[in-house]
Amino acid sequence: MDGVKDRAARNRVSVALEHLKWPFLLAAVLVVVSAMVVAGMVPSLLTAPKPALAAPSWQVPPAQLSQPSGVLPLDKNAPLPVPAQVSRLLDGPLKPDGAGSMTGVVLDASTGQVLFDRDANSNRIPASNMKLLTAVSALKALGPETRFTTRVVAGSTPSTVVLTGGGDVLLGAGASVPTAVMGHAGLSSLASDTAAALAKAGVKGPITVQVDDSLFTGAPLNPAWSLDDVAAGETAPLFPLAMNSGRYAPDSTTGPRPQDSALTTAQAFATQLAAAGVAVNPGVVRGKGVPAKVLATVQSATVGEQVDLMLETSDNFLAEDMGRMTALASGRKATYDDATAAVRQRLGELGIATDSMQLADVSGLALDNQVSTRQFAEVVRAITSGPETALRAALDGFPVAGLTGTLDNRYAADGTAAGAGLVRAKTGTLNTVIALSGYVVDADGRLLVFSFIGNGLDPGAAGNKVAMDRAATVLASCGCRG
């Protein structure tokens, strides 16, 4: 207290310091405790946040998806089902709900051994199971990585451009979407590139738009189809270019379709060209351009991607387009008759017997088609485990029971739920026809392929689809060894 000489003053300072001592001590204690908590020395006073745990390996997203290379037995030593046991288990559920009959076959995918046979060689109306034949034929003829090109070429005069179809019926009205299948190639992108090419060439317009749909020949509408089905929008006259697989909107799956998809697409292109700043004359007509003078192009999704979309959604219009393109790749004309001939040709090259087949279209809408369940099972086997690896591209297109495509709302009924997520099969439905062909791994890890077809059935009888779903579920659930 050297700075305070007066005793009374020193006393007053001492008293003041005494009053200040305890607040300072309390503050010091709190600082020390806080430091101890931070250091983790007093966990009971305050729990420090724990570091985040690393996600287990099975929850870590893969860096890239593997490409399908086939479906093989999960266990190479998986036992083979006993045919008598398979027959015993399938005979019960595989029965029609009312009139008609059901045929079927089950094969071991690895060996081809027949495990179940109910009139498997009898010809049946297959409905949309026909698309399986189209899928393997397209993949065989075209290759899964092929893309279709839509071109804009110069016309006969500088002020004319010609939109030229190259087989892409999945064109979108807007910009191209590289990650999409439908709409992968967009008319807006094509129009923008065309406008840039016209500007570079010094063409000011107004421009006349024409369309060249001469890639496909013959009648645009198959005479084997019911006009009632056409009116209902099950399909439409076929041309080598269309938007939304021949529908007015990409999310439309039912209802009337454009009856001239080539002109409809060209009109939409003219609208996009005007939006890109080009003066465009009203009206669109058919015409031929100069092939060597290409102004702009867009390319479709791959054939493999289109085949998968066709199988998953059972798209009739896309299937017929694939048939025509298969015919062209097989050295034939792009007619309905040449499409069925090309499918027959490519199936023969795969070693599948075709002499007994009757093919009226390649989508399955025609009632004149006749194919056996054995032939369908052989096609599925060629896809899953045959030597032609290009066919593996169709694996992703098979609808998954209870989850995707035309099987998304099935496999909830009694006796079918166990097949959800396991059965993968192409469906087929007409008024008196139900079909289901696909593959499944049984409880012992054996890969089986199957085909079931019902004909002469009571229209709308709900039990028919359930019967086939139960039959497929039996295969998924059993080892079938007695």
XYZ file of C-alpha atoms in Angstrom:
482
model
C 0.000 0.000 0.000
C 2.937 2.276 -0.692
C 0.879 4.642 -2.753
C -1.518 5.392 0.133
C 0.056 7.140 3.069
C -2.959 8.073 5.148
C -3.964 5.227 7.590
C -7.680 5.949 7.318
C -7.402 5.963 3.610
C -5.519 2.677 3.718
C -8.266 1.148 5.853
C -10.929 2.271 3.439
C -9.002 0.685 0.540
C -8.622 -2.585 2.464
C -12.361 -2.771 3.072
C -13.047 -2.056 -0.587
C -10.614 -4.760 -1.669
C -12.242 -7.219 0.723
C -15.585 -6.595 -0.961
C -14.037 -7.208 -4.404
C -12.085 -10.353 -3.455
C -14.934 -12.923 -3.625
C -16.301 -11.878 -7.043
C -12.798 -12.187 -8.449
C -12.294 -15.591 -6.853
C -15.646 -16.832 -8.174
C -14.802 -15.639 -11.658
C -11.448 -17.400 -11.471
C -13.094 -20.656 -10.407
C -15.553 -20.492 -13.290
C -12.730 -19.945 -15.778
C -10.873 -23.000 -14.469
C -13.981 -25.200 -14.548
C -14.760 -24.089 -18.083
C -11.265 -24.998 -19.176
C -11.599 -28.400 -17.541
C -14.908 -29.053 -19.302
C -13.453 -28.055 -22.655
C -10.522 -30.380 -22.014
C -12.946 -33.200 -21.204
C -11.766 -33.435 -17.578
C -15.254 -33.059 -16.009
C -17.606 -34.987 -18.347
C -20.312 -35.078 -15.694
C -20.748 -31.314 -15.835
C -21.099 -30.980 -19.593
C -20.928 -33.623 -22.280
C -18.823 -32.603 -25.266
C -20.190 -33.450 -28.744
C -18.906 -36.763 -30.076
C -17.248 -36.914 -33.486
C -19.462 -38.219 -36.319
C -19.061 -41.931 -36.993
C -18.031 -43.029 -40.448
C -20.870 -44.566 -42.482
C -20.644 -48.364 -42.784
C -19.355 -49.575 -46.105
C -22.722 -50.884 -47.275
C -24.244 -47.411 -46.883
C -21.551 -45.615 -48.881
C -22.746 -44.831 -52.437
C -20.589 -46.537 -55.067
C -18.289 -44.348 -57.113
C -19.814 -45.810 -60.263
C -22.491 -48.313 -61.214
C -21.426 -51.638 -62.644
C -22.589 -52.542 -66.114
C -24.812 -55.639 -66.410
C -22.815 -58.502 -67.882
C -25.331 -61.263 -67.468
C -27.376 -63.016 -64.828
C -25.703 -66.146 -63.568
C -26.460 -68.471 -60.634
C -25.561 -66.781 -57.378
C -23.877 -70.034 -56.405
C -22.226 -72.082 -59.118
C -22.997 -75.169 -57.073
C -26.648 -74.251 -56.509
C -28.753 -77.409 -56.790
C -31.003 -77.940 -59.789
C -34.734 -78.016 -58.982
C -36.457 -81.367 -59.375
C -38.873 -81.157 -62.356
C -41.567 -83.240 -60.644
C -41.505 -80.911 -57.646
C -41.682 -77.796 -59.846
C -44.679 -79.256 -61.685
C -46.416 -80.164 -58.453
C -46.036 -76.625 -57.108
C -47.070 -74.849 -60.335
C -50.059 -76.968 -61.329
C -52.160 -75.492 -58.538
C -51.733 -71.736 -59.009
C -51.388 -71.715 -62.800
C -55.100 -71.968 -63.561
C -57.408 -69.498 -65.328
C -60.050 -67.530 -63.506
C -62.992 -68.815 -65.515
C -62.732 -69.695 -69.198
C -59.584 -70.336 -71.215
C -56.310 -72.147 -70.670
C -52.786 -71.396 -69.523
C -49.620 -72.881 -70.972
C -46.157 -72.485 -69.583
C -42.550 -73.573 -69.319
C -39.680 -73.197 -66.853
C -36.053 -73.692 -67.894
C -32.823 -73.789 -65.969
C -30.965 -70.797 -67.402
C -27.537 -72.353 -67.134
C -28.216 -75.739 -68.747
C -31.470 -75.188 -70.627
C -33.018 -78.200 -68.889
C -36.819 -78.184 -68.901
C -38.171 -78.099 -65.351
C -41.850 -77.557 -66.164
C -43.746 -78.024 -69.401
C -47.443 -77.481 -69.976
C -48.052 -77.463 -73.718
C -44.926 -75.331 -74.057
C -44.646 -75.838 -77.823
C -48.232 -74.814 -78.550
C -48.663 -71.531 -80.404
C -50.377 -68.817 -78.384
C -51.397 -65.189 -78.844
C -48.629 -63.522 -76.830
C -49.808 -59.892 -76.542
C -46.940 -57.595 -75.527
C -44.549 -60.448 -74.840
C -43.850 -59.934 -78.555
C -41.657 -57.014 -77.500
C -39.111 -59.494 -76.134
C -38.577 -60.778 -79.672
C -38.258 -57.210 -80.932
C -35.815 -56.300 -78.157
C -33.314 -59.077 -78.886
C -33.626 -58.555 -82.638
C -32.928 -54.822 -82.353
C -29.964 -55.370 -80.067
C -28.616 -58.063 -82.371
C -29.046 -56.014 -85.557
C -28.313 -52.480 -84.371
C -26.129 -52.923 -81.312
C -26.924 -51.427 -77.894
C -24.774 -48.292 -78.345
C -26.255 -47.134 -81.673
C -28.070 -43.792 -81.751
C -30.560 -42.431 -84.283
C -29.843 -39.023 -85.834
C -32.440 -36.383 -86.679
C -31.076 -33.891 -89.213
C -31.935 -30.498 -90.591
C -30.612 -30.153 -94.129
C -30.785 -27.385 -96.682
C -33.732 -27.504 -99.043
C -33.943 -26.898 -102.757
C -33.797 -23.131 -102.151
C -31.706 -21.162 -99.628
C -34.841 -20.187 -97.737
C -36.002 -23.795 -97.200
C -34.884 -26.223 -94.491
C -35.921 -29.865 -94.274
C -36.354 -31.713 -90.995
C -35.269 -35.282 -91.803
C -36.351 -38.242 -89.695
C -33.782 -40.851 -88.741
C -35.840 -43.154 -86.536
C -35.950 -41.166 -83.301
C -39.546 -41.173 -82.060
C -38.593 -39.961 -78.569
C -37.833 -36.365 -79.530
C -38.651 -33.700 -76.952
C -40.084 -30.265 -77.681
C -37.559 -28.443 -75.490
C -33.814 -28.529 -75.112
C -31.963 -31.826 -75.330
C -31.653 -33.634 -72.003
C -28.488 -35.759 -72.030
C -29.552 -37.837 -69.023
C -32.992 -38.701 -70.411
C -34.174 -41.388 -72.812
C -37.386 -39.693 -73.907
C -36.353 -36.166 -74.792
C -32.660 -37.013 -75.033
C -32.745 -35.109 -78.325
C -34.712 -31.851 -78.189
C -36.244 -29.762 -80.950
C -35.329 -26.517 -79.199
C -31.645 -27.442 -79.294
C -31.961 -28.514 -82.913
C -33.678 -25.227 -83.803
C -31.030 -23.132 -82.029
C -28.251 -24.882 -83.928
C -30.173 -24.477 -87.170
C -30.659 -20.743 -86.536
C -26.919 -20.373 -85.926
C -26.119 -22.203 -89.163
C -28.542 -20.044 -91.150
C -27.063 -16.867 -89.683
C -23.556 -18.038 -90.515
C -24.641 -18.710 -94.093
C -26.213 -15.242 -94.323
C -29.761 -16.563 -94.794
C -32.197 -14.020 -93.375
C -35.565 -15.617 -94.132
C -38.400 -15.941 -93.937
C -37.716 -19.685 -93.858
C -39.996 -22.464 -95.066
C -39.879 -25.684 -93.023
C -40.423 -29.032 -94.733
C -40.268 -32.571 -93.363
C -38.750 -35.702 -94.910
C -40.204 -38.919 -93.468
C -39.211 -41.165 -96.372
C -36.980 -43.442 -94.252
C -39.995 -45.649 -93.556
C -41.967 -47.005 -96.490
C -45.242 -48.823 -96.910
C -48.468 -48.191 -95.014
C -48.012 -46.189 -91.806
C -50.815 -48.168 -90.134
C -50.642 -51.963 -89.796
C -53.799 -53.577 -91.244
C -53.535 -56.301 -88.577
C -54.500 -53.801 -85.875
C -58.007 -53.132 -84.657
C -59.104 -49.612 -85.545
C -60.716 -49.441 -82.119
C -57.272 -49.924 -80.552
C -55.868 -47.175 -82.762
C -58.709 -44.824 -81.822
C -58.098 -45.580 -78.148
C -54.456 -44.549 -78.504
C -52.864 -47.974 -78.115
C -50.764 -47.072 -81.144
C -50.779 -44.733 -84.140
C -49.589 -44.481 -87.754
C -45.816 -44.876 -87.713
C -43.262 -42.375 -89.040
C -39.470 -42.149 -88.585
C -39.707 -39.109 -86.318
C -42.082 -38.264 -83.505
C -42.221 -36.533 -80.167
C -42.909 -38.373 -76.913
C -43.191 -41.766 -78.635
C -46.112 -40.558 -80.691
C -48.010 -38.780 -77.930
C -48.955 -35.167 -77.315
C -46.985 -34.869 -74.063
C -44.138 -36.812 -72.443
C -46.223 -37.703 -69.387
C -49.206 -38.888 -71.428
C -49.720 -42.662 -71.503
C -53.325 -42.996 -72.620
C -55.801 -41.324 -74.937
C -55.710 -40.237 -78.578
C -52.381 -39.736 -80.343
C -51.278 -37.523 -83.229
C -52.227 -39.301 -86.442
C -49.331 -37.779 -88.393
C -46.396 -37.558 -85.999
C -44.032 -36.392 -88.763
C -46.032 -33.244 -89.515
C -46.757 -32.665 -85.809
C -43.029 -32.815 -85.052
C -42.134 -30.526 -87.966
C -44.691 -27.971 -86.804
C -43.178 -28.034 -83.318
C -39.719 -27.583 -84.847
C -40.941 -24.556 -86.843
C -42.262 -23.031 -83.611
C -38.895 -23.522 -81.926
C -37.090 -22.076 -84.933
C -39.186 -18.933 -84.677
C -38.442 -18.780 -80.950
C -34.741 -18.861 -81.854
C -35.212 -15.598 -83.771
C -35.717 -16.908 -87.296
C -38.580 -15.566 -89.424
C -40.606 -18.648 -90.419
C -43.330 -18.957 -93.039
C -46.583 -20.503 -91.766
C -47.374 -24.099 -92.654
C -45.278 -27.259 -93.007
C -45.266 -29.633 -95.967
C -43.348 -32.753 -96.933
C -40.251 -32.361 -99.046
C -36.747 -33.607 -99.764
C -33.571 -31.783 -98.862
C -29.945 -31.954 -99.964
C -28.403 -34.724 -97.770
C -24.876 -33.347 -98.094
C -25.850 -29.897 -96.775
C -26.421 -30.635 -93.093
C -27.275 -27.587 -90.985
C -27.789 -29.234 -87.589
C -28.296 -32.620 -85.934
C -29.418 -34.171 -82.661
C -28.962 -37.768 -81.564
C -31.254 -40.080 -79.656
C -30.559 -42.127 -76.560
C -28.843 -45.433 -77.292
C -30.721 -48.405 -78.696
C -30.069 -50.226 -75.433
C -31.718 -47.433 -73.438
C -34.662 -47.303 -75.818
C -35.128 -51.077 -75.645
C -35.241 -50.873 -71.851
C -37.879 -48.131 -71.991
C -39.889 -50.155 -74.492
C -39.892 -53.245 -72.257
C -40.499 -51.441 -68.980
C -43.446 -49.364 -70.217
C -44.634 -51.783 -72.938
C -44.591 -48.991 -75.522
C -46.259 -50.194 -78.744
C -45.227 -47.203 -80.867
C -41.571 -47.473 -79.843
C -41.600 -51.231 -80.473
C -42.823 -50.773 -84.038
C -40.165 -48.115 -84.602
C -37.512 -50.547 -83.340
C -38.850 -53.156 -85.721
C -38.515 -50.838 -88.726
C -34.981 -49.826 -87.728
C -34.081 -53.503 -87.283
C -35.350 -54.156 -90.796
C -33.134 -51.398 -92.211
C -30.108 -52.731 -90.320
C -30.868 -56.169 -91.751
C -30.717 -54.934 -95.344
C -34.478 -54.748 -95.777
C -37.004 -52.004 -96.412
C -38.642 -50.313 -93.460
C -42.145 -51.766 -93.829
C -44.297 -53.731 -91.386
C -43.724 -56.973 -93.291
C -39.985 -56.381 -93.419
C -39.937 -55.663 -89.690
C -41.487 -59.044 -88.850
C -39.194 -60.753 -91.370
C -36.155 -59.097 -89.797
C -37.226 -60.219 -86.322
C -37.608 -63.779 -87.568
C -34.179 -63.552 -89.242
C -32.399 -62.285 -86.139
C -34.067 -64.843 -83.866
C -32.846 -67.577 -86.211
C -29.319 -66.219 -85.954
C -29.609 -66.577 -82.183
C -30.514 -70.247 -82.589
C -34.183 -69.845 -81.684
C -36.581 -71.926 -83.773
C -39.010 -69.727 -85.710
C -40.677 -72.053 -88.228
C -43.868 -72.359 -86.193
C -44.157 -68.642 -85.413
C -46.738 -66.390 -87.008
C -45.788 -62.731 -86.782
C -48.251 -59.989 -87.724
C -46.528 -57.100 -85.910
C -43.603 -56.564 -83.545
C -45.435 -54.872 -80.666
C -47.962 -57.584 -79.818
C -51.093 -55.572 -80.475
C -52.189 -57.853 -83.333
C -54.288 -60.907 -82.524
C -52.736 -62.820 -85.427
C -49.388 -63.309 -83.665
C -48.666 -66.899 -82.653
C -45.622 -67.819 -80.526
C -45.044 -70.596 -77.983
C -43.988 -70.220 -74.359
C -40.925 -72.355 -75.116
C -39.790 -69.824 -77.708
C -40.241 -66.948 -75.262
C -38.322 -68.789 -72.561
C -35.462 -69.358 -74.988
C -35.433 -65.628 -75.785
C -35.262 -64.738 -72.078
C -32.487 -67.287 -71.612
C -30.559 -65.711 -74.491
C -30.827 -62.343 -72.729
C -29.815 -63.541 -69.261
C -27.048 -65.990 -70.009
C -26.618 -66.637 -73.728
C -23.376 -66.100 -75.665
C -24.584 -62.905 -77.433
C -23.476 -60.321 -74.876
C -25.172 -57.421 -76.675
C -28.487 -58.817 -75.450
C -27.540 -58.118 -71.821
C -28.571 -54.519 -72.435
C -32.206 -55.652 -72.159
C -31.840 -56.827 -68.558
C -32.683 -53.453 -67.035
C -35.877 -53.252 -69.079
C -37.632 -56.172 -67.394
C -40.219 -54.774 -64.964
C -39.512 -55.661 -61.325
C -42.426 -57.214 -59.440
C -44.200 -54.673 -57.267
C -41.707 -51.919 -58.081
C -41.297 -50.820 -61.694
C -42.964 -50.575 -65.070
C -46.012 -52.658 -65.846
C -45.495 -54.723 -62.663
C -45.400 -51.771 -60.283
C -48.949 -52.297 -59.008
C -48.872 -56.097 -58.863
C -47.545 -58.642 -56.360
C -49.591 -57.386 -53.427
C -52.261 -60.109 -53.498
C -52.181 -63.204 -51.301
C -49.579 -65.672 -52.449
C -47.647 -63.106 -54.518
C -46.045 -60.710 -52.023
C -43.027 -62.979 -51.587
C -42.223 -62.440 -55.252
C -42.105 -58.636 -54.978
C -38.665 -57.356 -55.834
C -37.534 -60.804 -56.973
C -39.518 -61.615 -60.101
C -38.481 -59.740 -63.262
C -40.782 -60.247 -66.205
C -42.332 -58.753 -69.320
C -46.096 -58.528 -69.171
C -48.680 -58.932 -71.911
C -52.364 -58.051 -71.853
C -55.113 -58.086 -74.462
C -58.836 -58.572 -74.012
C -58.677 -62.362 -73.593
C -54.900 -62.758 -73.281
C -52.510 -62.570 -70.321
C -48.778 -63.317 -70.579
C -45.746 -63.171 -68.303
C -42.215 -64.105 -69.351
C -39.071 -63.436 -67.369
C -36.529 -64.729 -64.901
C -36.004 -65.279 -61.179
C -33.352 -66.643 -58.838
C -34.839 -69.369 -56.646
C -34.258 -69.846 -52.927
C -31.209 -72.020 -53.583
C -29.568 -69.438 -55.848
C -30.456 -71.078 -59.160
C -31.380 -68.808 -62.079
C -34.614 -69.894 -63.771
C -36.386 -68.491 -66.836
C -40.094 -68.914 -67.436
C -42.970 -68.051 -69.717
C -46.698 -68.317 -68.977
C -49.459 -67.422 -71.470
C -53.230 -67.565 -71.056
C -55.584 -67.465 -74.052
C -59.370 -67.483 -74.352
C -59.690 -65.946 -70.897
C -62.702 -64.136 -69.497
C -62.112 -60.408 -70.154
C -61.309 -58.506 -66.987
C -61.149 -61.558 -64.712
C -58.816 -60.356 -61.961
C -57.648 -63.828 -61.004
C -55.720 -64.419 -64.222
C -52.874 -61.998 -63.527
C -52.788 -63.183 -59.921
C -52.487 -66.793 -61.090
C -49.395 -66.004 -63.131
C -47.917 -63.853 -60.376
C -48.398 -66.696 -57.903
C -46.722 -69.117 -60.284
C -43.697 -66.840 -60.627
C -43.622 -66.327 -56.853
C -43.510 -70.100 -56.350
C -40.317 -70.184 -58.405
C -38.765 -67.393 -56.354
C -39.681 -68.997 -53.035
C -38.744 -72.613 -53.498
C -35.673 -74.734 -53.973
C -38.045 -77.312 -55.472
C -35.920 -80.307 -54.455
C -38.645 -82.453 -53.003
